[in-house]
C-alpha positions as a printed NumPy array, in Angstrom:
array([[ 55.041,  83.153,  89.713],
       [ 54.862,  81.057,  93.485],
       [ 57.794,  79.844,  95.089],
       [ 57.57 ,  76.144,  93.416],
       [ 57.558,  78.257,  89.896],
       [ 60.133,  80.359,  90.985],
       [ 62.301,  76.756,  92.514],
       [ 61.982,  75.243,  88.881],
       [ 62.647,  78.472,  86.684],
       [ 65.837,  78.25 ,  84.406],
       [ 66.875,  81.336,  82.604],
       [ 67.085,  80.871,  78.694],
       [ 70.267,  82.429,  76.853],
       [ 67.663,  85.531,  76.038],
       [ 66.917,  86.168,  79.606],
       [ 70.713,  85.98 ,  80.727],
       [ 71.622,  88.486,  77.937],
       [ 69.099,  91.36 ,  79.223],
       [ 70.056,  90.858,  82.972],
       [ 73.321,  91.717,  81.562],
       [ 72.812,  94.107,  80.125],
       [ 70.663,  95.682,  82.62 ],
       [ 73.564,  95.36 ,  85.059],
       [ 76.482,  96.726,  82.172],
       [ 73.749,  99.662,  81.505],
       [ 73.427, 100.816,  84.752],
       [ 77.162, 100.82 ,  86.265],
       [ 78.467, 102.66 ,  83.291],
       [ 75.973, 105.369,  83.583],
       [ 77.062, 105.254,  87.649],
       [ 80.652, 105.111,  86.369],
       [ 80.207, 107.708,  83.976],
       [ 79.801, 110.021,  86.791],
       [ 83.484, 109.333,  87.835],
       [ 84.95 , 109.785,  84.684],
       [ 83.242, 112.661,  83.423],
       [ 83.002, 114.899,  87.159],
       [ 86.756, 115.675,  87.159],
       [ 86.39 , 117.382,  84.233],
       [ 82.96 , 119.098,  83.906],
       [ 82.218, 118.879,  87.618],
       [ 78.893, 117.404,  89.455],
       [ 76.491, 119.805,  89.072],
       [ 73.083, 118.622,  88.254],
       [ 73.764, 119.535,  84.489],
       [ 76.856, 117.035,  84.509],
       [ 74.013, 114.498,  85.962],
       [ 71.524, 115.54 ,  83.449],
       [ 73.608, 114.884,  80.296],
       [ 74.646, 111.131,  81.324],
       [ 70.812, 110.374,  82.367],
       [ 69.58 , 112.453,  79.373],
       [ 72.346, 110.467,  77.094],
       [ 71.831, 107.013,  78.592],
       [ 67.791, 106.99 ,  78.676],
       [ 68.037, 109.028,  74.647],
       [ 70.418, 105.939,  73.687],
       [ 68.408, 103.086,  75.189],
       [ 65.558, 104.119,  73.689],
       [ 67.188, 104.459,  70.535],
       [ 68.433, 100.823,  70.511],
       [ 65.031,  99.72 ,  71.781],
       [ 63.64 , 101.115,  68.581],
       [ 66.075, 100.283,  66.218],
       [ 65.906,  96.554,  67.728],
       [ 62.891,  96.119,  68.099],
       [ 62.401,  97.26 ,  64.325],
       [ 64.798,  94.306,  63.357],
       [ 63.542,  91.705,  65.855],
       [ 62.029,  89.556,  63.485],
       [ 65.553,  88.301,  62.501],
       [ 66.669,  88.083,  66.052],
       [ 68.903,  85.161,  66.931],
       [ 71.277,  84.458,  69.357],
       [ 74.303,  84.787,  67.566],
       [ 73.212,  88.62 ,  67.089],
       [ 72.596,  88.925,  71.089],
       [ 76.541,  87.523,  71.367],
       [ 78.035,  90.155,  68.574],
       [ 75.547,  93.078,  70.716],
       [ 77.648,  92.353,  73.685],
       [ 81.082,  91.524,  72.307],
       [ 80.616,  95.166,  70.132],
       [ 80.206,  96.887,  73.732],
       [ 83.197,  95.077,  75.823],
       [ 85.093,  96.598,  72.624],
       [ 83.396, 100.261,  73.132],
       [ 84.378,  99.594,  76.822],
       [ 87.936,  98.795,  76.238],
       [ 88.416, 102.551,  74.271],
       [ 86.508, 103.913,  76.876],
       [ 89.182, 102.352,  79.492],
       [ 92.178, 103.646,  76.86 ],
       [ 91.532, 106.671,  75.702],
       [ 88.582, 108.475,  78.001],
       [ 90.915, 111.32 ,  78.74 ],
       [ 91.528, 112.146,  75.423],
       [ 87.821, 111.291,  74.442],
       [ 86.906, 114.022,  77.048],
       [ 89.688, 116.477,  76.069],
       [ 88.034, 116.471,  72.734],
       [ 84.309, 116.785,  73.731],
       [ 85.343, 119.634,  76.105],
       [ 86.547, 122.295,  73.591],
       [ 83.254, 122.279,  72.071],
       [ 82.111, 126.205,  71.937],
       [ 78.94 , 125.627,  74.117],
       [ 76.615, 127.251,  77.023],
       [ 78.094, 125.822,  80.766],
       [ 75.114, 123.966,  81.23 ],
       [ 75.236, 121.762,  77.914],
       [ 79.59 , 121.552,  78.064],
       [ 79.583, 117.471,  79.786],
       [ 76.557, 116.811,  76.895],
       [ 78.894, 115.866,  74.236],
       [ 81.589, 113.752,  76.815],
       [ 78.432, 111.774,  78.025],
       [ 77.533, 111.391,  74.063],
       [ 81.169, 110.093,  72.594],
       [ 81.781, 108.145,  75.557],
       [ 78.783, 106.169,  76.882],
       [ 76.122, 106.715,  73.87 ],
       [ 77.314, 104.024,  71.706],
       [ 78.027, 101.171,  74.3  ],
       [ 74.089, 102.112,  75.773],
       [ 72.562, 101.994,  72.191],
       [ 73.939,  98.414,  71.432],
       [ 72.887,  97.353,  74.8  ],
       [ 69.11 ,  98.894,  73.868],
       [ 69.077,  96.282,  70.873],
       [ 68.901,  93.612,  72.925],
       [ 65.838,  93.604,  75.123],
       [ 63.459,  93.71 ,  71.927],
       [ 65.871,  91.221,  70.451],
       [ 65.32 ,  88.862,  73.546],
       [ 61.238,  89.811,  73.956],
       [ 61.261,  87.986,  69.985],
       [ 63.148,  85.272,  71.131],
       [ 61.553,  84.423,  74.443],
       [ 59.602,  80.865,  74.604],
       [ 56.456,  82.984,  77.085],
       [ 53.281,  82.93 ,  75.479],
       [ 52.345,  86.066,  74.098],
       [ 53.662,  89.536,  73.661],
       [ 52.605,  90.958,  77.074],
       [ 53.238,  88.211,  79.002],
       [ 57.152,  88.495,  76.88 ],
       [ 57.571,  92.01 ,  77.325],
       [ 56.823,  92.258,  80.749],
       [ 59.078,  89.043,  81.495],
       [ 61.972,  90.884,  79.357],
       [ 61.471,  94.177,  81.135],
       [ 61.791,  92.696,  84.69 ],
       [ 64.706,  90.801,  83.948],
       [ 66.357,  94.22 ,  82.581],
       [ 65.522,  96.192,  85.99 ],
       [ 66.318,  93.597,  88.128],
       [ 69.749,  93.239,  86.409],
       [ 69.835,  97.165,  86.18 ],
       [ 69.343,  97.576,  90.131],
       [ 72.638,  94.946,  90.476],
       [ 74.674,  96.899,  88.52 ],
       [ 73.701, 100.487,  90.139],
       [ 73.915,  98.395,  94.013],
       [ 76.76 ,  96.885,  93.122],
       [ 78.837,  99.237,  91.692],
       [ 77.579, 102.067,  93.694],
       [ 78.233, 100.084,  96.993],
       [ 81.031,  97.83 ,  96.345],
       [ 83.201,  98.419,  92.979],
       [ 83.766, 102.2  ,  93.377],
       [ 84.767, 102.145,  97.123],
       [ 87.083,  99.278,  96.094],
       [ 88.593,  99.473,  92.6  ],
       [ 89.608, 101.986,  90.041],
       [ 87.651, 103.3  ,  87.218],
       [ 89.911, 101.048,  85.093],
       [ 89.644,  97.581,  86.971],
       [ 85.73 ,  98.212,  87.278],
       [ 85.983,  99.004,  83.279],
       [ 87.546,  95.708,  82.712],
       [ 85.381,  93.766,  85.468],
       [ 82.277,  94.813,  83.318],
       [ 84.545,  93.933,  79.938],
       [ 84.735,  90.54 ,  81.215],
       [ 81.194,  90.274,  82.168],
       [ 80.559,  91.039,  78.818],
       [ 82.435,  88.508,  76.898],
       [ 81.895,  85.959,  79.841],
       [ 78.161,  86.571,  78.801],
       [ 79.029,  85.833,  75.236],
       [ 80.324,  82.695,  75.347],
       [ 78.386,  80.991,  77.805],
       [ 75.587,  81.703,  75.08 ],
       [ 77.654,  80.437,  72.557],
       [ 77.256,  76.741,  74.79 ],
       [ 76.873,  74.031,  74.189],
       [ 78.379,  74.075,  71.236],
       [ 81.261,  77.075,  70.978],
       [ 81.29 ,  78.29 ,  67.631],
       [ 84.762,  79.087,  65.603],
       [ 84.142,  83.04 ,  64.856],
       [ 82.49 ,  83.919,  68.435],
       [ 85.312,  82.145,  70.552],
       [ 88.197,  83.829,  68.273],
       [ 86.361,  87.274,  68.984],
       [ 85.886,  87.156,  72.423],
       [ 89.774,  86.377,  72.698],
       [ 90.301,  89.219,  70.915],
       [ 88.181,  91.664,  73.107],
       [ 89.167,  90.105,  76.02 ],
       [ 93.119,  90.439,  75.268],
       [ 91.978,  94.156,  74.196],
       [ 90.531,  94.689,  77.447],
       [ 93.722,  93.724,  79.072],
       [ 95.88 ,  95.672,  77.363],
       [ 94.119,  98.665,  77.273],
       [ 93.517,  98.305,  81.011],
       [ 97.583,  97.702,  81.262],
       [ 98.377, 100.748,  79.453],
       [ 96.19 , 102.487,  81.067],
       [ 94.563, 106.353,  79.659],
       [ 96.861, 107.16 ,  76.83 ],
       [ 97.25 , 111.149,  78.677],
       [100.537, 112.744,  79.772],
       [100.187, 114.303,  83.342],
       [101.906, 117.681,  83.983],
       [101.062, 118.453,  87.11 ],
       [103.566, 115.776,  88.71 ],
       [104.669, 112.019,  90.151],
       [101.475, 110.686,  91.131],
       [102.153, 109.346,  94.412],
       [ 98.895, 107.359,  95.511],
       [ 95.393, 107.674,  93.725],
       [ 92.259, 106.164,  94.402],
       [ 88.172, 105.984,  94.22 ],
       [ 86.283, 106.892,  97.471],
       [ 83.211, 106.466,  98.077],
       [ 82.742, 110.493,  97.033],
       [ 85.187, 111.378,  94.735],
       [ 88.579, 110.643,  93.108],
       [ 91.443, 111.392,  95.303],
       [ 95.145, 111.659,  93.974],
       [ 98.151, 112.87 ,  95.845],
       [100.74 , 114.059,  93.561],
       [104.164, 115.238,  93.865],
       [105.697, 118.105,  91.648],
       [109.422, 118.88 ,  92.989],
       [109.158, 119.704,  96.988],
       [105.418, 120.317,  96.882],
       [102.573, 117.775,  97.49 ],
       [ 98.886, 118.361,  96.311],
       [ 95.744, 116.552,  96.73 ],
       [ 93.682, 116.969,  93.862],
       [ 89.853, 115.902,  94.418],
       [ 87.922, 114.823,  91.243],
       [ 90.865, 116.602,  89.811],
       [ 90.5  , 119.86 ,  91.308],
       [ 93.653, 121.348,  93.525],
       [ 92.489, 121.019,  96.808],
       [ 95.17 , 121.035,  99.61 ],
       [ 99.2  , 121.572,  99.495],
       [102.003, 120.881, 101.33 ],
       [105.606, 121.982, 101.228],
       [107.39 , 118.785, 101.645],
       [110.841, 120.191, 103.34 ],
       [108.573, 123.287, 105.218],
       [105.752, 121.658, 106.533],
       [104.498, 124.564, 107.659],
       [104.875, 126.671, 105.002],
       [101.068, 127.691, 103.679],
       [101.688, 126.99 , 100.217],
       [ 97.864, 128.267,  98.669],
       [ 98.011, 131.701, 100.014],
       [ 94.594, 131.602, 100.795],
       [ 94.662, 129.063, 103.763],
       [ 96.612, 132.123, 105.51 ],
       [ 92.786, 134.1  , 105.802],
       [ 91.292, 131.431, 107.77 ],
       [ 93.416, 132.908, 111.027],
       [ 91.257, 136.567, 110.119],
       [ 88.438, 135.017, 112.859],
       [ 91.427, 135.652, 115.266],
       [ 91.575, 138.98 , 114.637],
       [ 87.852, 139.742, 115.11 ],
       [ 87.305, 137.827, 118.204],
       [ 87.062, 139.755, 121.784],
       [ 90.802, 137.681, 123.272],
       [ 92.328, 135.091, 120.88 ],
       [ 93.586, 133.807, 124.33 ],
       [ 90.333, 132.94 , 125.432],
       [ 89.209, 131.247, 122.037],
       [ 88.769, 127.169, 123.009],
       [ 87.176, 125.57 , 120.615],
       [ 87.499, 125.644, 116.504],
       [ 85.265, 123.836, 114.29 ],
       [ 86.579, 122.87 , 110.074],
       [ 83.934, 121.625, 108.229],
       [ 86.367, 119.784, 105.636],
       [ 89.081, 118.474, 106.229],
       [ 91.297, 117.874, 102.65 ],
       [ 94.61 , 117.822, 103.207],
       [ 94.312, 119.742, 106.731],
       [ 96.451, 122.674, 106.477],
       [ 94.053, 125.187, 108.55 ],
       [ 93.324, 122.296, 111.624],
       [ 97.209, 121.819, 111.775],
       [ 97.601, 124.966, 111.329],
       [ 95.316, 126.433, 114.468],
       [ 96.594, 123.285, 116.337],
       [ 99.739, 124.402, 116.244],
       [ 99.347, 128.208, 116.129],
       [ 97.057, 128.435, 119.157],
       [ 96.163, 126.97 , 122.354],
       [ 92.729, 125.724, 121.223],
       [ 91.092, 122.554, 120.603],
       [ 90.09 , 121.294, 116.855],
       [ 87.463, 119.503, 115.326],
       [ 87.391, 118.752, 111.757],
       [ 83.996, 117.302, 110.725],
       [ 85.337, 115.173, 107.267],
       [ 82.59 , 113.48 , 105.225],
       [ 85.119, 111.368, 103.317],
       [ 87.099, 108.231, 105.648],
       [ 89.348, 107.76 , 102.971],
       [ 90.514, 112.013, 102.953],
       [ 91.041, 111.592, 106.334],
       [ 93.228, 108.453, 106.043],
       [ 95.217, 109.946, 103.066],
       [ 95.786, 113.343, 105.013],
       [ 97.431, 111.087, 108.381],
       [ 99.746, 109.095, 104.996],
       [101.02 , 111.812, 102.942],
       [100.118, 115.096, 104.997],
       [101.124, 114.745, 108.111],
       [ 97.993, 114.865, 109.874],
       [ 98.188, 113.544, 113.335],
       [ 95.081, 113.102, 115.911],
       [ 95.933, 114.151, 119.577],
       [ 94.423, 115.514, 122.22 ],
       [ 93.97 , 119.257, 120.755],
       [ 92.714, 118.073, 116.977],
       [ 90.096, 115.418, 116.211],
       [ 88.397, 113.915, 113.411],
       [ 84.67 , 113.609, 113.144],
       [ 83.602, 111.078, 110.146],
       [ 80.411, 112.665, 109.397],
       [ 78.467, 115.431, 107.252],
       [ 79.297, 119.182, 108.623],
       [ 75.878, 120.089, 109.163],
       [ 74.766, 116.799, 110.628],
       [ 77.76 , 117.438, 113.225],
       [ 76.611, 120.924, 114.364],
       [ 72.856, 119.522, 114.629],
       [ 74.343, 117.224, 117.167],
       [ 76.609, 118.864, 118.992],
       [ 76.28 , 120.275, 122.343],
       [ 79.323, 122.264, 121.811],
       [ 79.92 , 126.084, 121.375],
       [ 82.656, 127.145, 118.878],
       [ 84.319, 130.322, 119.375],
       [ 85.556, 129.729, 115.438],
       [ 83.803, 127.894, 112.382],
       [ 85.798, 127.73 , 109.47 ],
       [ 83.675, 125.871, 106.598],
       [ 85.899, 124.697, 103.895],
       [ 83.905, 122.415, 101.96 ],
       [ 83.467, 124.008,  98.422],
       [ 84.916, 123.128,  95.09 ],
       [ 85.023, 124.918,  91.96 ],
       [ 82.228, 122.499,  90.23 ],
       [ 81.513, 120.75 ,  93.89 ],
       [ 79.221, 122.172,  96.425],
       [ 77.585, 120.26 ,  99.019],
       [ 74.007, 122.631,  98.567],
       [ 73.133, 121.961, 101.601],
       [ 75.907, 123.536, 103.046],
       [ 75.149, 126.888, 101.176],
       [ 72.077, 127.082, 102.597],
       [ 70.263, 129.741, 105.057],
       [ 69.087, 127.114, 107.217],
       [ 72.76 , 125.86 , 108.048],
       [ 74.185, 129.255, 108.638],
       [ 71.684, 129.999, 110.964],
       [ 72.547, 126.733, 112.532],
       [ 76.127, 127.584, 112.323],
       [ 75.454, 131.29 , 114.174],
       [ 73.61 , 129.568, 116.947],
       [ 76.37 , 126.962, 118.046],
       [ 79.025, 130.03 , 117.832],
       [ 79.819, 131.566, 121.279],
       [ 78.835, 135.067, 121.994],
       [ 81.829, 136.75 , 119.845],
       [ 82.005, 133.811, 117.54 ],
       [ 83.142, 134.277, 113.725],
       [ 82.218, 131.99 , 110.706],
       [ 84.416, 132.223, 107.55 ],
       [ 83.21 , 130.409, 104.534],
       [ 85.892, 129.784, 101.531],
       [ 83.747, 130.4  ,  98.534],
       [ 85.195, 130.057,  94.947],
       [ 83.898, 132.444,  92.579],
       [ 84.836, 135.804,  90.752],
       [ 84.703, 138.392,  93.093],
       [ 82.843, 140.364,  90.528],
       [ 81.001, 140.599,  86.815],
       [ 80.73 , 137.325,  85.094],
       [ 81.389, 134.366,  87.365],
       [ 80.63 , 136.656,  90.725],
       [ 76.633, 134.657,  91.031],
       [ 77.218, 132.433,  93.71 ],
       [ 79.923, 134.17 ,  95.565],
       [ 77.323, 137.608,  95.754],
       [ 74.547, 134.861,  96.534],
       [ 76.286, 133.12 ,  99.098],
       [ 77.245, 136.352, 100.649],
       [ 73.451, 137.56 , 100.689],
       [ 72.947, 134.179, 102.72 ],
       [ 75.191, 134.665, 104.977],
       [ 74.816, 138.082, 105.489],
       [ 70.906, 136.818, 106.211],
       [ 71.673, 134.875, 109.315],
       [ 74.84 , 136.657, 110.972],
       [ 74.82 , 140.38 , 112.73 ],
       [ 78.038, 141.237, 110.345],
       [ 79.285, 140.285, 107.336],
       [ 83.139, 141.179, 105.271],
       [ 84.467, 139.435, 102.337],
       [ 88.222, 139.651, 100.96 ],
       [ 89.538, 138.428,  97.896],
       [ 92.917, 136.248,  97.134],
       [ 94.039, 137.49 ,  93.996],
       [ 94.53 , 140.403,  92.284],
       [ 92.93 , 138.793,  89.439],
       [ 89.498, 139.246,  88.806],
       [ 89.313, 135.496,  87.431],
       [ 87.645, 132.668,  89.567],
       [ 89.174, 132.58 ,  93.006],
       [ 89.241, 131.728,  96.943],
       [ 86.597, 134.742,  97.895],
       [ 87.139, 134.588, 102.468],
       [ 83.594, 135.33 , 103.169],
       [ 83.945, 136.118, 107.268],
       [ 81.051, 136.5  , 109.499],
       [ 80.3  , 137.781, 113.185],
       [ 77.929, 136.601, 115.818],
       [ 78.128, 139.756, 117.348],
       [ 77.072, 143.23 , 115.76 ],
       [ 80.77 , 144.929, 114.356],
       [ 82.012, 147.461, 112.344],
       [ 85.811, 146.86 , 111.957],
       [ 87.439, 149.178, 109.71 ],
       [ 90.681, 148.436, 107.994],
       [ 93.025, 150.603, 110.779],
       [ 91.093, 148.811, 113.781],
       [ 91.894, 145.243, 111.891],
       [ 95.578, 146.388, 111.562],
       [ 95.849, 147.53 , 114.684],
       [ 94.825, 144.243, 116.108],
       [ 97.463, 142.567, 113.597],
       [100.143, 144.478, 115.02 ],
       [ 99.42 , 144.186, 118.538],
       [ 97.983, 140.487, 118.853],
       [101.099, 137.787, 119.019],
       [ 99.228, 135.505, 116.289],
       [102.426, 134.752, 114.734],
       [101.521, 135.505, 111.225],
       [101.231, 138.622, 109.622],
       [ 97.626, 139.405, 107.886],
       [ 98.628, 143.17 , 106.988],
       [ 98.27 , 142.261, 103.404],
       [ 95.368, 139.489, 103.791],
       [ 93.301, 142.684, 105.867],
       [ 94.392, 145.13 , 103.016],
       [ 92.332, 142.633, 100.157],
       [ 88.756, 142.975, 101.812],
       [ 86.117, 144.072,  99.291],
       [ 83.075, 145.95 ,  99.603],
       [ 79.815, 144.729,  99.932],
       [ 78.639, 143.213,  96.812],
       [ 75.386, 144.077,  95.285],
       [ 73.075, 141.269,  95.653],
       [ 69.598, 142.419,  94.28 ],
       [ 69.966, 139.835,  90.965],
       [ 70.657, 137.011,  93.287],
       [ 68.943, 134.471,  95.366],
       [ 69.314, 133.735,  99.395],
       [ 69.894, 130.01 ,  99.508],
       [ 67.193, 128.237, 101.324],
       [ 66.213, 124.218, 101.342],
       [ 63.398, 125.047,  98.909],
       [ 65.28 , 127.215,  96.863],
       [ 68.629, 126.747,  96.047],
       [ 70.032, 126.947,  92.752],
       [ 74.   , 126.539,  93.15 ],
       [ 74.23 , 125.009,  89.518],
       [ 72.363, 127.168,  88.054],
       [ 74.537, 130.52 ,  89.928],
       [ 78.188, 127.998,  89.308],
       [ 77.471, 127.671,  85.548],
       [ 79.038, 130.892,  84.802],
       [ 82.444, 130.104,  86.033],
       [ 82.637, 127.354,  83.81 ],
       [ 85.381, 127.968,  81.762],
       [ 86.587, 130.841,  83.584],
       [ 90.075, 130.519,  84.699],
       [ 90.396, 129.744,  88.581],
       [ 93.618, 131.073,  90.065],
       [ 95.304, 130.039,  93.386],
       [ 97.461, 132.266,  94.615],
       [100.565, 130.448,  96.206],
       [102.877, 131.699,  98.92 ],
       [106.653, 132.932,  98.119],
       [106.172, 132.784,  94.577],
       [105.639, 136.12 ,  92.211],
       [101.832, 137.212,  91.725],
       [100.492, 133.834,  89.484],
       [ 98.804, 134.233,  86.371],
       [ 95.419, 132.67 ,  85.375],
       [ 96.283, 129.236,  83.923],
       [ 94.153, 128.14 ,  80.99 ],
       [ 90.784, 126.094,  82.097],
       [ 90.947, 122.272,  81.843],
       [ 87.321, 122.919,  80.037],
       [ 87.169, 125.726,  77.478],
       [ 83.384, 126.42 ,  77.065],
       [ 81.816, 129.403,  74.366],
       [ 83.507, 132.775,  73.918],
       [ 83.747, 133.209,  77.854],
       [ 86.595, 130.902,  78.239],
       [ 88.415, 132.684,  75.416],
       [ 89.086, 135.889,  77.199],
       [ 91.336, 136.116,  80.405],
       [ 90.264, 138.24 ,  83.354],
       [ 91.863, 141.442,  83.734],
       [ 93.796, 142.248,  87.086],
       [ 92.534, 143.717,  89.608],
       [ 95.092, 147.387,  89.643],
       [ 95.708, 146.544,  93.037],
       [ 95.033, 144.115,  95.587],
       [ 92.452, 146.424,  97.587],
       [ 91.097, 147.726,  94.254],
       [ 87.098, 147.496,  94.508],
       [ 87.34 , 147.147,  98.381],
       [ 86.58 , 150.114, 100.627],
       [ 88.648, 152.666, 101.13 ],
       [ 90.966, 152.288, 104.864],
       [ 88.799, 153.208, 107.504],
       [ 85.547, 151.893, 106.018],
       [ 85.352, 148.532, 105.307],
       [ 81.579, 148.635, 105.662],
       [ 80.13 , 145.231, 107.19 ],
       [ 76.584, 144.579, 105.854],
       [ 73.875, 145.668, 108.105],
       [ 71.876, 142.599, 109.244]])
């Protein structure tokens, strides 16, 4: 087609219907990502089951139209897309309950999101799949290629719209609910302007109806009841969703609806997850905390540990924060406050160290989620990158969730390995007496150690830190065994793969001045795994090496 072709081209009602639905196809399976990853996570299997589910349903519809073309007409194209605004309006309503459903589903880790992608975006994809066959028999191009290929490059270029557009502009800005209804409308928009000249009784009456059920389930909102608090502000970054919610005195930002950060609203400075109080164990292993300058986060969340050394110690902070919008919510509702000792860098961890001139006397990567972990930030190749910008007695901790042994210990004993692989010493400690999913403090020397338990207390006792790690130094564990696990490298890296067995499992955080807290059910209850809870450690140094020994890994 030249440029005076391309001038005098007018779409027929066919062609607008499959660059529709190319763009309606493509941001929900973008969307689906945000709906489904608070539940089941991000791992590549989440991925896999919405691509596997969208491209299985398509095809499906592609079939089953194209079986049925022959009595194609445009009214049918107008009931395909009115039928999935409708599917789109329950998906706005009553997703969470949808996905509550699919989750309790007794199946393997990797397959658990299969059956949330199925309910929830297999039906709205399949009618869409109807409609490019449907179009190909009504299109006024001469012959069946020259149809087909006209149908299937209006369908791509409408499906790279809808992944550009609501990759780049509707997630950043709106809700998964005004985004729903912005495609809803879309939808019936698309119906009735095929319905023209001439609007027809029984299309115009339905596409009231959808549209008016589009706005009321988008008023209502998820039909769910939310224990964990008054949601205070909630929102769609770029990366994730982000809530901050309010339960009695104690704030919590949740991240794709994981617990992330806390804050005690009448004692700031409380440490509310008990495990933010083992990020100051680098200050025990360093030569002088007095001479220790510069501290590097890699994650910032709610930023209890950069407030926490800013405050604590004479030392200047950066936090290297991927997400603007984490940042912006910590300086709202945390308390977070730039100055001249503690600065935010809006940019990937790992990019930051590459770039840096700086030496850090203290890295502290907390990055990881449960079901979230950046892989590239697991990798050998970063923590040798990480050793090298460390100053000669620098230490590296790395807050790894996983089991600290048996089922659910894969990626913690991995990550350790890795780890272990690029610094001189390496000493893990657990948060929990529970053996269930937890914070696992894996802590790492530049230097060649050996700290035993009694040299570590010592230090405690004589070092004017002004908190007390006597019981955080009394939880290290011994070194794991690692011969069934991989070191993480860029070519090999499985972290889904080494994650999917803590699906399921119950992941505790321990919080501070409250009795010992019990494993709380998972939100996802996957196969006989999830059935059974962990048994307690017998004590909190049970499995760790005995005082005296608390035997770094050779490098």
């Amino acid at each position: 087609m030249n440029v005076r072709q391309l001038s005098a081209y007018r779409p027929t009602k066919p062609d607008i219907a499959v660059f529709v639905s190319g763009i309606i196809s493509m941001g929900l399976e973008i969307l689906a990502g945000r709906i489904i990853e608070p539940q089941f996570g991000s791992s590549i299997y989440t991925w896999g089951s919405i691509i596997t589910v969208s491209l299985a349903a398509l095809s499906l519809g592609y079939w089953q139209g194209g079986k049925q073309a022959e009595s194609a007409s445009t009214r049918q194209l107008i009931w395909l897309l009115l039928g999935t605004a409708g599917y789109v309006a329950i998906i706005i309503y009553a997703r969470d309950q949808l996905l509550l459903s699919a989750s309790v589903l007794p199946l393997p880790p990797r397959f658990a999101s299969l059956p949330a992608a199925i309910i929830l975006f297999g039906p709205p994809t399949y009618l869409l799949g109807f409609i490019s066959p449907y179009s190909a028999e009504l299109s006024q191009k001469e012959g069946t290629g020259e149809a087909s290929g006209h149908v299937y490059a209006l369908g791509t270029i409408g499906s790279i719209v809808g992944a550009g557009a609501t990759t780049y502009f509707l997630i950043p800005a709106l809700g998964i609910d005004a985004i729903g209804l912005l495609f809803g409308f879309l939808l019936v928009g698309t119906a009735l302007a095929l319905t023209l000249p001439t609007i027809t009784p029984k299309p115009a009456v339905a596409s009231i109806a959808v549209a008016l059920l589009l706005v009321v389930a988008a008023g209502i909102g998820p039909v769910a009841f939310d224990h964990r608090g008054d949601v205070v502000y909630e929102t769609q970054t770029a990366y994730q969703e982000l809530e901050v919610i309010d339960d009695g005195d104690e704030r919590t930002l949740y991240l794709d609806g994981a617990r992330h950060s806390a804050m005690d609203l009448e004692d700031p400075d409380r440490h509310v997850f008990e495990y933010t109080r083992y990020f100051h164990i680098p200050m025990l292993m360093v030569d002088d905390p007095a001479e220790v300058e510069n501290v590097l986060f890699i994650g910032g969340g709610g930023y209890t540990g950069p407030k926490d050394y800013g405050r604590t110690y004479d030392v200047d902070v950066d936090v290297a924060e991927l997400d603007p919008e984490v940042s912006r919510t910590a300086e709202e509702y945390f308390r977070l406050e730039e100055g001249e000792n503690l600065t935010v860098h809006t940019e990937d961890g790992r990019q930051f160290l590459q770039e840096t001139d700086k030496k850090y006397d203290v890295i502290v990567l907390d990055a990881y989620q449960k079901d979230q972990v950046p892989n590239h930030l697991t990798q050998l190749e970063f923590m040798e990158l990480a050793e090298e910008q460390l100053t000669d007695d620098g230490v590296f901790l790395a807050n790894v969730i996983s089991a600290p042994s048996g089922a659910g210990s894969d990626f913690y004993r991995a990550q350790y390995k890795t780890i272990d692989e690029a610094f001189a010493s390496t000493y893990s400690y657990r948060t929990s007496n529970w053996d269930s999913v937890q914070n696992i403090e894996v802590v790492a020397t530049k230097a060649d150690t050996d700290f035993t338990e009694a040299e570590l207390t010592e230090r405690n006792e004589n070092r004017d830190l002004g908190i007390d790690l006597s019981g955080e130094i009394s939880a290290s564990l011994s070194e794991p065994n690692t011969d069934d696990v991989p070191v993480l490298t860029e070519d090999h890296a499985p972290v889904d793969s080494l994650q999917a067995s803590t699906v399921g499992q119950e992941y505790v955080i321990e919080q501070t001045g409250e009795e010992e807290t019990e494993p709380e059910p998972a939100s996802i209850t996957v196969g006989s795994a999830s059935s059974t809870l962990a048994r307690p450690a017998p004590e909190l140094g049970s499995g760790a090496a005995e005082p005296g020994a608390l035997e770094p890994a050779p490098a």
